[in-house]
Short mmCIF file of C-alpha atoms in Angstrom, two decimals:
data_model
loop_
_atom_site.label_atom_id
_atom_site.label_comp_id
_atom_site.label_asym_id
_atom_site.label_seq_id
_atom_site.Cartn_x
_atom_site.Cartn_y
_atom_site.Cartn_z
CA MET N 1 173.21 96.25 30.80
CA SER N 2 169.96 97.10 32.26
CA SER N 3 167.95 100.16 31.55
CA THR N 4 165.15 101.77 33.44
CA THR N 5 162.07 103.10 31.79
CA GLY N 6 161.07 105.41 34.57
CA LEU N 7 157.63 103.74 34.77
CA THR N 8 156.42 102.08 37.89
CA ALA N 9 153.82 99.36 38.04
CA PRO N 10 150.49 100.64 39.25
CA SER N 11 149.59 99.53 42.72
CA ALA N 12 146.88 96.91 42.88
CA THR N 13 143.64 98.51 44.00
CA PRO N 14 141.43 95.92 45.67
CA PHE N 15 137.79 95.75 44.69
CA PRO N 16 135.41 96.95 47.40
CA ALA N 17 134.21 94.15 49.59
CA ALA N 18 130.70 92.91 48.90
CA PRO N 19 128.25 94.03 51.55
CA ALA N 20 127.15 91.40 53.99
CA PRO N 21 123.73 89.88 53.20
CA ALA N 22 120.89 91.54 55.02
CA THR N 23 119.59 89.64 58.00
CA ALA N 24 115.97 89.04 58.94
CA ALA N 25 116.29 91.55 61.79
CA GLU N 26 117.41 94.22 59.31
CA LEU N 27 114.78 93.39 56.71
CA ALA N 28 111.80 93.09 59.05
CA PRO N 29 111.39 96.85 59.75
CA VAL N 30 111.71 97.58 56.04
CA PHE N 31 108.98 95.10 55.13
CA VAL N 32 106.74 96.35 57.93
CA ARG N 33 107.01 99.86 56.53
CA LEU N 34 106.41 98.45 53.04
CA LYS N 35 103.24 96.70 54.22
CA LEU N 36 101.97 99.89 55.88
CA SER N 37 102.80 101.92 52.76
CA LEU N 38 100.93 99.50 50.53
CA LEU N 39 97.94 99.70 52.84
CA ARG N 40 98.04 103.50 53.01
CA ASN N 41 98.50 103.98 49.27
CA GLY N 42 95.73 101.51 48.51
CA LEU N 43 93.33 103.50 50.66
CA LYS N 44 94.25 106.69 48.81
CA GLN N 45 93.02 105.29 45.49
CA SER N 46 89.33 105.93 46.05
CA SER N 47 86.84 106.96 48.69
CA LYS N 48 84.87 103.76 48.10
CA ARG N 49 87.91 101.68 48.99
CA ARG N 50 88.46 103.70 52.16
CA ALA N 51 84.82 103.33 53.13
CA ALA N 52 84.92 99.58 52.50
CA PHE N 53 88.09 99.27 54.60
CA VAL N 54 86.66 101.26 57.51
CA ILE N 55 83.39 99.29 57.46
CA THR N 56 85.28 96.01 57.31
CA LEU N 57 87.60 97.10 60.12
CA VAL N 58 84.72 98.13 62.38
CA PHE N 59 82.82 94.94 61.70
CA VAL N 60 85.86 92.67 62.23
CA VAL N 61 86.93 94.44 65.43
CA PHE N 62 83.39 94.26 66.82
CA PHE N 63 82.99 90.59 65.90
CA ALA N 64 86.50 89.71 67.17
CA LEU N 65 85.83 91.33 70.52
CA LEU N 66 82.53 89.47 70.80
CA GLN N 67 84.33 86.21 70.03
CA LEU N 68 87.01 87.05 72.59
CA LEU N 69 84.35 87.74 75.23
CA GLY N 70 82.50 84.54 74.37
CA LEU N 71 85.67 82.44 74.63
CA ILE N 72 86.57 84.01 77.97
CA MET N 73 83.09 83.12 79.24
CA LEU N 74 83.79 79.49 78.28
CA ARG N 75 86.47 79.33 80.96
CA GLY N 76 85.66 76.43 83.27
CA HIS N 77 83.07 74.90 80.91
CA GLU N 78 83.37 71.17 80.38
CA HIS N 79 83.50 71.56 76.59
CA ALA N 80 85.88 74.53 76.54
CA ALA N 81 88.77 72.42 75.25
CA THR N 82 86.63 70.88 72.51
CA VAL N 83 85.46 74.26 71.25
CA THR N 84 88.86 75.96 71.34
CA VAL N 85 90.84 73.11 69.77
CA VAL N 86 88.35 72.70 66.92
CA LEU N 87 88.28 76.48 66.51
CA ALA N 88 92.07 76.52 66.15
CA GLY N 89 91.80 73.88 63.44
CA VAL N 90 89.15 75.91 61.61
CA LEU N 91 91.38 78.99 61.85
CA ALA N 92 94.27 77.11 60.29
CA LEU N 93 92.00 75.84 57.52
CA GLY N 94 90.79 79.37 56.84
CA TRP N 95 94.34 80.71 56.63
CA THR N 96 95.13 77.89 54.21
CA VAL N 97 92.38 78.52 51.66
CA MET N 98 91.85 82.28 51.87
CA PRO N 99 94.97 83.22 49.84
CA LEU N 100 93.69 81.06 46.98
CA PHE N 101 90.47 83.09 46.83
CA PHE N 102 91.44 86.61 47.92
CA SER N 103 95.04 86.99 46.78
CA GLY N 104 94.26 90.27 45.05
CA GLY N 105 93.62 92.00 48.38
CA ASP N 106 97.27 91.79 49.48
CA GLU N 107 100.03 92.62 47.01
CA THR N 108 102.65 91.09 49.32
CA LEU N 109 101.15 87.64 48.75
CA ASP N 110 102.90 87.62 45.37
CA PRO N 111 106.57 86.94 46.12
CA SER N 112 107.42 87.09 42.40
CA ARG N 113 107.55 90.88 42.87
CA LEU N 114 110.66 90.39 45.03
CA VAL N 115 112.66 87.96 42.90
CA MET N 116 114.86 90.67 41.34
CA LEU N 117 115.95 92.09 44.71
CA PRO N 118 119.35 90.99 46.10
CA LEU N 119 117.80 89.17 49.06
CA ARG N 120 118.42 85.69 50.34
CA PRO N 121 115.39 83.44 50.87
CA GLY N 122 116.09 82.82 54.58
CA PRO N 123 116.02 86.43 55.78
CA LEU N 124 113.25 87.17 53.29
CA VAL N 125 111.02 84.53 54.87
CA GLY N 126 111.61 86.00 58.33
CA ALA N 127 110.84 89.53 57.18
CA LEU N 128 107.70 88.46 55.32
CA LEU N 129 106.54 86.48 58.36
CA VAL N 130 106.76 89.56 60.57
CA SER N 131 105.06 91.85 58.03
CA SER N 132 102.30 89.27 57.55
CA LEU N 133 101.26 89.76 61.17
CA ILE N 134 99.96 93.23 60.25
CA GLY N 135 96.39 93.43 59.07
CA ILE N 136 92.77 92.79 59.91
CA GLY N 137 93.04 89.01 59.55
CA PRO N 138 95.97 88.65 61.96
CA PHE N 139 94.19 90.86 64.52
CA PHE N 140 91.09 88.68 64.32
CA THR N 141 93.22 85.54 64.69
CA LEU N 142 95.06 87.05 67.66
CA CYS N 143 91.78 87.74 69.47
CA LEU N 144 90.62 84.16 68.93
CA ALA N 145 94.01 82.76 69.97
CA VAL N 146 94.10 84.80 73.19
CA GLY N 147 90.48 83.92 73.96
CA SER N 148 91.12 80.23 73.38
CA VAL N 149 94.14 80.24 75.71
CA VAL N 150 92.23 82.10 78.42
CA ALA N 151 89.36 79.62 78.11
CA VAL N 152 91.48 76.52 78.78
CA ALA N 153 94.57 77.75 80.72
CA GLN N 154 94.42 76.68 84.37
CA GLY N 155 97.23 76.96 86.88
CA PRO N 156 100.79 78.24 86.44
CA ALA N 157 101.74 75.48 83.97
CA GLY N 158 98.73 76.16 81.76
CA ILE N 159 99.41 79.89 81.77
CA ALA N 160 103.11 79.37 80.96
CA VAL N 161 102.29 77.08 78.05
CA GLY N 162 99.59 79.52 76.92
CA VAL N 163 102.15 82.33 76.67
CA LEU N 164 104.06 80.18 74.17
CA ALA N 165 100.95 78.86 72.44
CA VAL N 166 99.65 82.22 71.20
CA PRO N 167 102.74 83.19 69.12
CA LEU N 168 103.14 79.60 67.92
CA LEU N 169 99.52 79.48 66.73
CA MET N 170 99.87 82.86 65.02
CA ALA N 171 103.15 81.89 63.37
CA GLY N 172 101.71 78.56 62.27
CA CYS N 173 98.65 80.12 60.64
CA VAL N 174 100.66 82.80 58.86
CA ALA N 175 103.39 80.39 57.73
CA LEU N 176 100.76 77.96 56.44
CA SER N 177 99.05 80.73 54.50
CA ARG N 178 102.31 82.03 53.02
CA ALA N 179 103.57 78.57 52.12
CA VAL N 180 100.37 77.81 50.23
CA ALA N 181 100.36 81.23 48.52
CA THR N 182 104.02 80.92 47.45
CA ALA N 183 103.58 77.37 46.17
CA ASN N 184 100.59 78.49 44.09
CA VAL N 185 101.82 81.94 43.03
CA GLN N 186 101.66 81.06 39.34
CA LEU N 187 98.06 79.94 39.76
CA LEU N 188 97.13 83.06 41.73
CA SER N 189 98.57 85.37 39.05
CA SER N 190 97.03 83.50 36.10
CA ARG N 191 93.60 83.63 34.51
CA LYS N 192 92.65 80.40 36.29
CA GLY N 193 93.58 82.02 39.57
CA ARG N 194 91.28 84.94 38.81
CA ASP N 195 88.56 82.44 37.97
CA LEU N 196 89.14 80.85 41.35
CA ALA N 197 88.79 84.20 43.08
CA VAL N 198 85.52 84.89 41.28
CA LEU N 199 84.22 81.51 42.44
CA SER N 200 85.09 82.23 46.06
CA GLY N 201 81.55 83.42 46.75
CA LEU N 202 80.27 80.02 45.66
CA VAL N 203 82.65 78.21 48.00
CA ILE N 204 81.58 80.42 50.91
CA ALA N 205 77.89 79.87 50.12
CA VAL N 206 78.32 76.10 49.84
CA GLY N 207 80.45 76.05 52.97
CA ALA N 208 77.78 77.94 54.88
CA GLN N 209 75.19 75.37 53.84
CA VAL N 210 77.50 72.53 54.88
CA VAL N 211 78.15 74.15 58.27
CA ASN N 212 74.43 74.74 58.76
CA PHE N 213 73.63 71.15 57.85
CA GLY N 214 76.41 69.80 60.04
CA GLY N 215 75.37 71.98 62.98
CA GLN N 216 71.78 70.75 62.84
CA HIS N 217 72.88 67.13 62.78
CA LEU N 218 75.45 67.80 65.51
CA PHE N 219 72.86 68.96 68.02
CA LYS N 220 70.47 66.20 67.00
CA ALA N 221 73.25 63.68 67.68
CA GLY N 222 73.84 64.80 71.27
CA GLY N 223 75.27 68.31 71.28
CA MET N 224 78.94 69.08 71.80
CA ASP N 225 79.73 65.51 72.83
CA ALA N 226 79.57 64.58 69.14
CA LEU N 227 82.60 66.83 68.53
CA ASP N 228 84.83 65.00 71.00
CA PRO N 229 86.15 62.48 68.42
CA VAL N 230 86.96 65.37 66.07
CA GLU N 231 88.72 67.24 68.85
CA ALA N 232 90.75 64.16 69.76
CA VAL N 233 92.21 64.13 66.24
CA VAL N 234 92.57 67.90 65.67
CA ARG N 235 94.46 68.43 68.95
CA TRP N 236 97.38 66.50 67.41
CA LEU N 237 97.41 68.45 64.14
CA PRO N 238 99.67 71.56 64.10
CA PRO N 239 99.08 74.41 64.70
CA ALA N 240 95.95 73.40 66.68
CA THR N 241 98.33 71.39 68.87
CA ALA N 242 99.26 74.69 70.54
CA ILE N 243 95.82 74.95 72.15
CA GLY N 244 95.86 71.22 72.87
CA ALA N 245 99.13 71.72 74.75
CA VAL N 246 97.56 74.43 76.93
CA ASP N 247 94.64 72.14 77.79
CA SER N 248 96.96 69.22 78.54
CA ALA N 249 99.13 71.36 80.83
CA ALA N 250 96.03 72.66 82.62
CA ARG N 251 94.95 69.06 83.29
CA GLY N 252 98.35 68.10 84.63
CA ALA N 253 99.41 65.99 81.63
CA TYR N 254 102.80 67.69 81.35
CA GLY N 255 104.36 65.04 79.14
CA THR N 256 101.51 65.30 76.65
CA ALA N 257 101.68 69.10 76.79
CA ALA N 258 105.42 69.04 76.08
CA ALA N 259 104.92 66.65 73.15
CA GLN N 260 102.16 68.83 71.67
CA LEU N 261 104.23 71.99 72.15
CA LEU N 262 107.20 70.32 70.46
CA LEU N 263 104.96 69.11 67.64
CA THR N 264 103.67 72.66 67.17
CA ALA N 265 107.20 74.06 66.99
CA LEU N 266 108.25 71.35 64.54
CA GLY N 267 105.15 72.05 62.44
CA VAL N 268 105.93 75.77 62.28
CA ALA N 269 109.55 75.00 61.42
CA GLY N 270 108.44 72.61 58.68
CA LEU N 271 106.08 75.19 57.22
CA LEU N 272 108.83 77.82 57.25
CA TRP N 273 111.17 75.36 55.51
CA ALA N 274 108.53 74.56 52.87
CA TRP N 275 107.88 78.28 52.40
CA GLN N 276 111.61 79.00 52.01
CA ARG N 277 112.01 76.12 49.56
CA SER N 278 109.10 77.33 47.41
CA LEU N 279 110.48 80.87 47.54
CA THR N 280 113.93 79.68 46.48
CA LYS N 281 112.45 77.72 43.60
CA LEU N 282 110.43 80.76 42.53
CA MET N 283 113.51 83.00 42.62
CA VAL N 284 115.70 80.75 40.47
CA THR N 285 113.12 79.26 38.08
CA PRO N 286 112.24 81.23 34.93
CA ASP N 287 108.63 82.16 34.32
CA GLY N 288 106.98 79.60 32.09
CA SER N 289 105.22 82.34 30.16
CA THR N 290 108.59 83.55 28.82
CA ILE N 291 109.65 80.16 27.50
CA ALA N 292 108.65 79.34 23.95
CA ALA N 293 106.44 76.32 23.52
CA ALA N 294 108.39 73.20 22.69
CA GLY N 295 105.90 71.94 20.20
CA PRO N 296 103.49 73.34 17.66
CA ALA N 297 100.37 75.06 18.92
CA ARG N 298 97.31 72.94 19.11
CA ASP N 299 94.30 73.73 17.01
CA ARG N 300 91.49 74.54 19.41
CA SER N 301 88.99 75.65 16.80
CA GLY N 302 87.18 72.36 16.53
CA GLY N 303 86.79 68.91 17.89
CA GLY N 304 84.75 67.39 20.65
CA LEU N 305 81.37 68.98 21.21
CA VAL N 306 81.93 71.55 18.44
CA ARG N 307 81.64 68.85 15.78
CA LEU N 308 78.17 67.97 17.08
CA LEU N 309 76.83 71.51 16.77
CA PRO N 310 74.74 72.49 13.73
CA GLY N 311 76.32 74.48 10.94
CA GLY N 312 75.84 78.11 10.00
CA ARG N 313 75.08 80.97 12.31
CA THR N 314 73.28 78.74 14.83
CA GLY N 315 76.31 76.55 15.44
CA ALA N 316 78.69 79.53 15.58
CA ALA N 317 76.53 81.36 18.11
CA MET N 318 76.12 78.21 20.21
CA HIS N 319 79.87 77.68 20.17
CA ARG N 320 80.44 81.28 21.26
CA SER N 321 77.95 80.97 24.14
CA LEU N 322 79.45 77.70 25.33
CA ARG N 323 82.93 79.18 25.18
CA TYR N 324 81.77 82.14 27.28
CA MET N 325 80.43 79.69 29.86
CA TRP N 326 83.81 77.97 30.06
CA ARG N 327 86.32 80.81 29.67
CA ASP N 328 84.77 84.10 30.79
CA PRO N 329 85.31 84.38 34.58
CA LYS N 330 82.03 86.10 35.42
CA THR N 331 79.93 83.96 33.12
CA LYS N 332 81.59 80.86 34.51
CA ALA N 333 80.99 82.05 38.08
CA ALA N 334 77.29 82.62 37.37
CA TRP N 335 76.93 79.19 35.79
CA VAL N 336 78.81 77.28 38.47
CA THR N 337 76.89 79.09 41.22
CA SER N 338 73.57 78.27 39.56
CA LEU N 339 74.59 74.63 39.04
CA ALA N 340 75.63 74.28 42.67
CA VAL N 341 72.65 76.07 44.25
CA GLY N 342 70.19 74.25 41.99
CA LEU N 343 71.50 70.94 43.34
CA ILE N 344 72.15 71.99 46.94
CA VAL N 345 68.61 73.20 47.69
CA PRO N 346 66.74 69.96 46.87
CA VAL N 347 69.52 67.66 48.12
CA PHE N 348 70.05 69.37 51.47
CA ASN N 349 66.32 69.61 52.10
CA ALA N 350 65.98 65.92 51.30
CA LEU N 351 68.83 65.03 53.65
CA GLN N 352 67.20 67.06 56.42
CA GLY N 353 63.92 65.22 55.97
CA THR N 354 62.03 68.26 54.70
CA GLY N 355 62.56 67.67 50.99
CA SER N 356 60.11 67.41 48.14
CA ILE N 357 60.71 66.18 44.63
CA TYR N 358 59.19 69.39 43.32
CA LEU N 359 62.20 71.31 44.69
CA ALA N 360 64.08 69.81 41.73
CA CYS N 361 62.49 72.60 39.67
CA MET N 362 64.97 74.88 41.43
CA GLY N 363 67.72 73.59 39.15
CA ALA N 364 65.94 74.56 35.94
CA ALA N 365 64.95 77.92 37.43
CA MET N 366 68.52 78.76 38.50
CA LEU N 367 69.96 77.97 35.07
CA GLY N 368 67.05 79.64 33.31
CA VAL N 369 68.12 82.95 34.87
CA GLN N 370 71.24 82.77 32.67
CA MET N 371 69.00 83.56 29.68
CA TYR N 372 68.49 87.06 31.07
CA ASN N 373 70.69 89.88 29.81
CA GLN N 374 72.19 87.76 27.05
CA PHE N 375 73.72 90.73 25.26
CA GLY N 376 75.14 92.24 28.44
CA GLN N 377 77.25 89.11 28.83
CA ASP N 378 78.99 90.08 25.57
CA THR N 379 79.87 93.55 26.98
CA SER N 380 81.33 95.91 24.37
CA ALA N 381 82.09 92.95 22.07
CA PHE N 382 78.38 92.88 21.23
CA TRP N 383 79.08 95.37 18.44
CA MET N 384 80.60 92.50 16.45
CA VAL N 385 77.37 90.54 16.80
CA ALA N 386 75.31 93.62 15.98
CA GLN N 387 77.15 93.99 12.67
CA THR N 388 75.73 90.63 11.55
CA VAL N 389 72.09 91.36 12.46
CA SER N 390 70.33 92.88 9.47
CA GLY N 391 66.73 92.09 10.40
CA PRO N 392 64.35 90.12 12.63
CA ARG N 393 65.37 86.82 11.04
CA ASP N 394 69.04 87.26 12.03
CA ALA N 395 68.02 88.38 15.51
CA TYR N 396 65.76 85.33 15.89
CA VAL N 397 68.53 82.92 14.85
CA GLU N 398 70.96 84.60 17.25
CA LEU N 399 68.57 84.37 20.21
CA ARG N 400 67.55 80.83 19.30
CA ALA N 401 71.18 79.69 19.22
CA ARG N 402 71.80 81.17 22.65
CA ALA N 403 68.70 79.40 23.96
CA TYR N 404 69.90 76.13 22.40
CA ALA N 405 73.28 76.47 24.14
CA LEU N 406 71.58 77.05 27.48
CA ALA N 407 69.20 74.13 26.96
CA LEU N 408 72.11 71.89 25.96
CA VAL N 409 73.34 72.13 29.55
CA THR N 410 70.09 72.67 31.44
CA VAL N 411 68.00 69.78 30.10
CA PRO N 412 70.39 66.96 31.13
CA TYR N 413 71.16 68.81 34.35
CA SER N 414 67.44 68.96 35.18
CA VAL N 415 67.11 65.23 34.52
CA VAL N 416 70.00 64.49 36.90
CA VAL N 417 68.76 66.81 39.66
CA THR N 418 65.23 65.39 39.44
CA ALA N 419 66.50 61.81 39.53
CA VAL N 420 68.79 62.49 42.51
CA THR N 421 65.99 64.22 44.40
CA ALA N 422 63.57 61.39 43.65
CA ALA N 423 66.11 58.88 44.99
CA LEU N 424 66.73 60.86 48.17
CA VAL N 425 63.05 61.43 48.98
CA GLY N 426 62.07 57.92 47.83
CA ASN N 427 59.40 59.11 45.40
CA TRP N 428 60.29 57.66 42.00
CA ALA N 429 56.63 57.64 40.97
CA ALA N 430 56.60 61.45 40.87
CA LEU N 431 59.70 61.66 38.66
CA PRO N 432 57.82 62.22 35.33
CA GLU N 433 55.63 65.02 36.66
CA ALA N 434 58.50 66.74 38.47
CA LEU N 435 60.66 66.57 35.34
CA GLY N 436 57.77 67.88 33.23
CA LEU N 437 57.37 70.83 35.59
CA SER N 438 61.13 71.50 35.48
CA LEU N 439 61.19 71.59 31.69
CA GLY N 440 58.11 73.79 31.68
CA VAL N 441 59.85 76.19 34.05
CA LEU N 442 62.88 76.19 31.74
CA GLY N 443 60.69 77.05 28.74
CA GLY N 444 59.07 79.90 30.65
CA MET N 445 62.48 81.26 31.71
CA LEU N 446 63.77 81.08 28.13
CA CYS N 447 60.71 83.03 26.98
CA THR N 448 60.94 85.79 29.58
CA GLY N 449 64.74 85.83 29.39
CA ALA N 450 64.66 86.55 25.66
CA VAL N 451 62.12 89.33 26.16
CA SER N 452 64.12 90.77 29.05
CA SER N 453 67.35 90.68 27.03
CA ALA N 454 65.68 92.67 24.27
CA ARG N 455 63.84 95.18 26.45
CA PHE N 456 66.09 95.64 29.50
CA PRO N 457 69.76 95.13 28.56
CA TYR N 458 72.44 96.30 30.97
CA SER N 459 76.22 96.18 31.17
CA ILE N 460 78.33 93.76 33.23
CA PRO N 461 81.59 95.49 34.27
CA GLN N 462 84.82 93.52 33.93
CA ASP N 463 86.89 95.42 36.50
CA GLY N 464 85.61 93.80 39.69
CA ALA N 465 85.05 90.19 40.66
CA PHE N 466 81.86 90.98 42.59
CA LYS N 467 80.56 93.90 40.52
CA ASN N 468 77.92 92.58 38.15
CA VAL N 469 76.00 95.74 37.23
CA ALA N 470 77.34 99.06 35.96
CA ALA N 471 76.70 102.20 37.98
CA GLY N 472 73.19 103.52 37.46
CA GLN N 473 71.80 100.27 36.05
CA GLY N 474 71.08 98.43 39.30
CA ALA N 475 67.34 99.19 39.26
CA LEU N 476 67.14 98.08 35.63
CA ALA N 477 68.82 94.75 36.45
CA TRP N 478 66.55 94.03 39.41
CA MET N 479 63.44 94.97 37.45
CA SER N 480 64.52 92.70 34.62
CA ILE N 481 65.06 89.68 36.86
CA PHE N 482 62.08 90.04 39.17
CA ALA N 483 59.60 90.97 36.46
CA GLY N 484 60.86 88.03 34.42
CA ALA N 485 60.51 85.67 37.39
CA LEU N 486 56.90 86.73 37.95
CA ALA N 487 56.10 86.37 34.25
CA SER N 488 57.72 82.92 34.20
CA ALA N 489 55.60 81.84 37.15
CA ALA N 490 52.51 83.01 35.31
CA LEU N 491 53.51 81.06 32.20
CA CYS N 492 53.98 77.91 34.29
CA ALA N 493 50.57 78.28 35.92
CA PRO N 494 48.77 75.98 33.42
CA LEU N 495 51.21 73.16 34.15
CA ILE N 496 50.87 73.66 37.88
CA VAL N 497 47.08 73.70 37.62
CA LEU N 498 47.15 70.50 35.56
CA THR N 499 49.36 68.72 38.11
CA VAL N 500 47.26 69.84 41.07
CA TRP N 501 44.02 68.87 39.33
CA LEU N 502 45.28 65.36 38.54
CA HIS N 503 46.25 64.91 42.20
CA VAL N 504 42.96 66.27 43.55
CA ALA N 505 40.90 64.27 41.08
CA GLY N 506 42.74 61.10 42.05
CA GLN N 507 43.98 60.54 38.49
CA HIS N 508 47.41 59.40 39.62
CA ALA N 509 47.72 57.01 36.71
CA LEU N 510 47.68 60.01 34.33
CA LEU N 511 50.33 62.07 36.11
CA TRP N 512 52.96 60.83 33.65
CA LEU N 513 51.24 63.04 31.07
CA VAL N 514 52.73 66.07 32.82
CA LEU N 515 56.11 65.14 31.30
CA PRO N 516 55.15 65.35 27.58
CA VAL N 517 52.83 68.27 28.25
CA GLY N 518 55.62 70.06 30.10
CA ILE N 519 58.05 69.47 27.23
CA ALA N 520 55.56 70.74 24.66
CA TRP N 521 54.46 73.71 26.78
CA GLY N 522 58.05 74.72 27.54
CA ALA N 523 59.03 74.52 23.88
CA LEU N 524 55.97 76.59 22.90
CA CYS N 525 56.75 79.27 25.49
CA ALA N 526 60.39 79.45 24.42
CA TRP N 527 59.46 79.70 20.74
CA ALA N 528 56.92 82.44 21.44
CA GLY N 529 59.41 84.44 23.50
CA LEU N 530 62.07 84.21 20.80
CA ARG N 531 59.61 85.23 18.08
CA LEU N 532 58.36 88.16 20.14
CA SER N 533 61.86 89.38 21.04
CA ALA N 534 63.51 89.14 17.62
CA PRO N 535 61.83 92.25 16.06
CA TRP N 536 62.64 94.27 19.18
CA VAL N 537 66.28 93.29 19.01
CA ALA N 538 66.49 94.19 15.31
CA ARG N 539 64.92 97.62 15.91
CA ARG N 540 66.78 98.45 19.14
CA LEU N 541 70.32 97.40 18.20
CA PRO N 542 71.86 100.88 18.79
CA GLU N 543 70.14 101.20 22.18
CA ILE N 544 71.19 97.69 23.22
CA LEU N 545 74.78 98.33 22.13
CA GLU N 546 74.90 101.57 24.12
CA ALA N 547 73.41 99.91 27.22
CA VAL N 548 75.77 96.93 27.30
CA SER N 549 78.87 99.06 26.62
CA LYS N 550 78.54 101.37 29.63
CA GLY N 551 80.75 99.25 31.89
#
């Protein structure tokens, strides 16, 4: 006998269907608006940022239009293909390295901000590619790409290939930049990445010297003809192959043009694939900073060079200064720039045939500048040092330790720079006197740097990579450096007079004496500067602390 309960089974309610994944066509307008919003909101932050953007925009537009006009005027020139193909290669190289140095200028270069969004890597790459075409850099690249195509396109075939070459070149440059930025996103967002950005000025300065040196030798070697072998290689390297394809089509080499156009398309596709792969890996791989270390932490308090330092306050202060050189981004940037420029000036002049062994003194002078504003390098942390200074003796030991740390790097560096310069100019006989002058210059810079640190301290802000003086202290910084440079030159005058007199008197056999005299004179100058500065530091601690803490 069956019975009914009067209850009916509830009807199965299906779950709502998952929405279809967004496509690149749907995401692209959203990311374009996002890019414009980021740009607009960034300009609202401060009037200085707006002014910098407007000035940069005006300058870039003016320079881009000049480049476009110059490339158009190259049309029909025998070296038009050489110039435009090499220019396309340089553009690609610039797009490759710029994200590593200036990632902070574009928030969209950090794809880790998008990993929590329900987006698939494929459509995300397409949307980011479109939004990346908005900005000053893409506009500048577009002008150069159009100008390059106009310069080499001849006939219907060349024009047809040129229409395809411009978007392929643009897409290749942007995809290359994004692939590099995505692959190195952890570096760009780390302290080492910020160090790299701070050092970008050094790379640009060194690159300018290399370009200048290469340009001089290029025209000495026969003008633009010397670039033909370079162009023959670059025209087969994507995305520069796009311009090579236009030139090949204009010359009637249709098979070569088709191969170069296909190679360009394959290169862009490969870059997009590499970009998507890096993006996928970033979206599914946990951040290493959130994973506990597998092993015990290493003791970094000693070992290596630290064990060779003297004990007591001197060793501790030297260790602190050396650690600043290695770990503080701005201090490291100043040191690396000085090391590079101090070597570049004598070496490049020697390679150009205008060198002199006495230019090796530039190395000691560049590093000697690091003695200036010693307390400003500590910023607000100087108060911890000030707590340990109870009188002139403590101040003298503190300054002496900082001078020791600087000399620990500068003395061997000066020996190397002088030896390299002597080898390049072929004047080994003048090595002792040049080294003596370099060490004398170092002693003079240590003397005036100690005095300047005590009398003219100023703050070094930490909020900007290229901001090295706090507002209102610019005149103080310039006065400190230039007055110190003049005083250092005056202190080195006896050594210079001695060297000149030995040359004029024909006492070449005694020129080696400049080396021991230079060592002794430099040590005397440094000791005198430290002794003179120590009482000032002890008396002016509150003023120094206030000055270096303004940033």
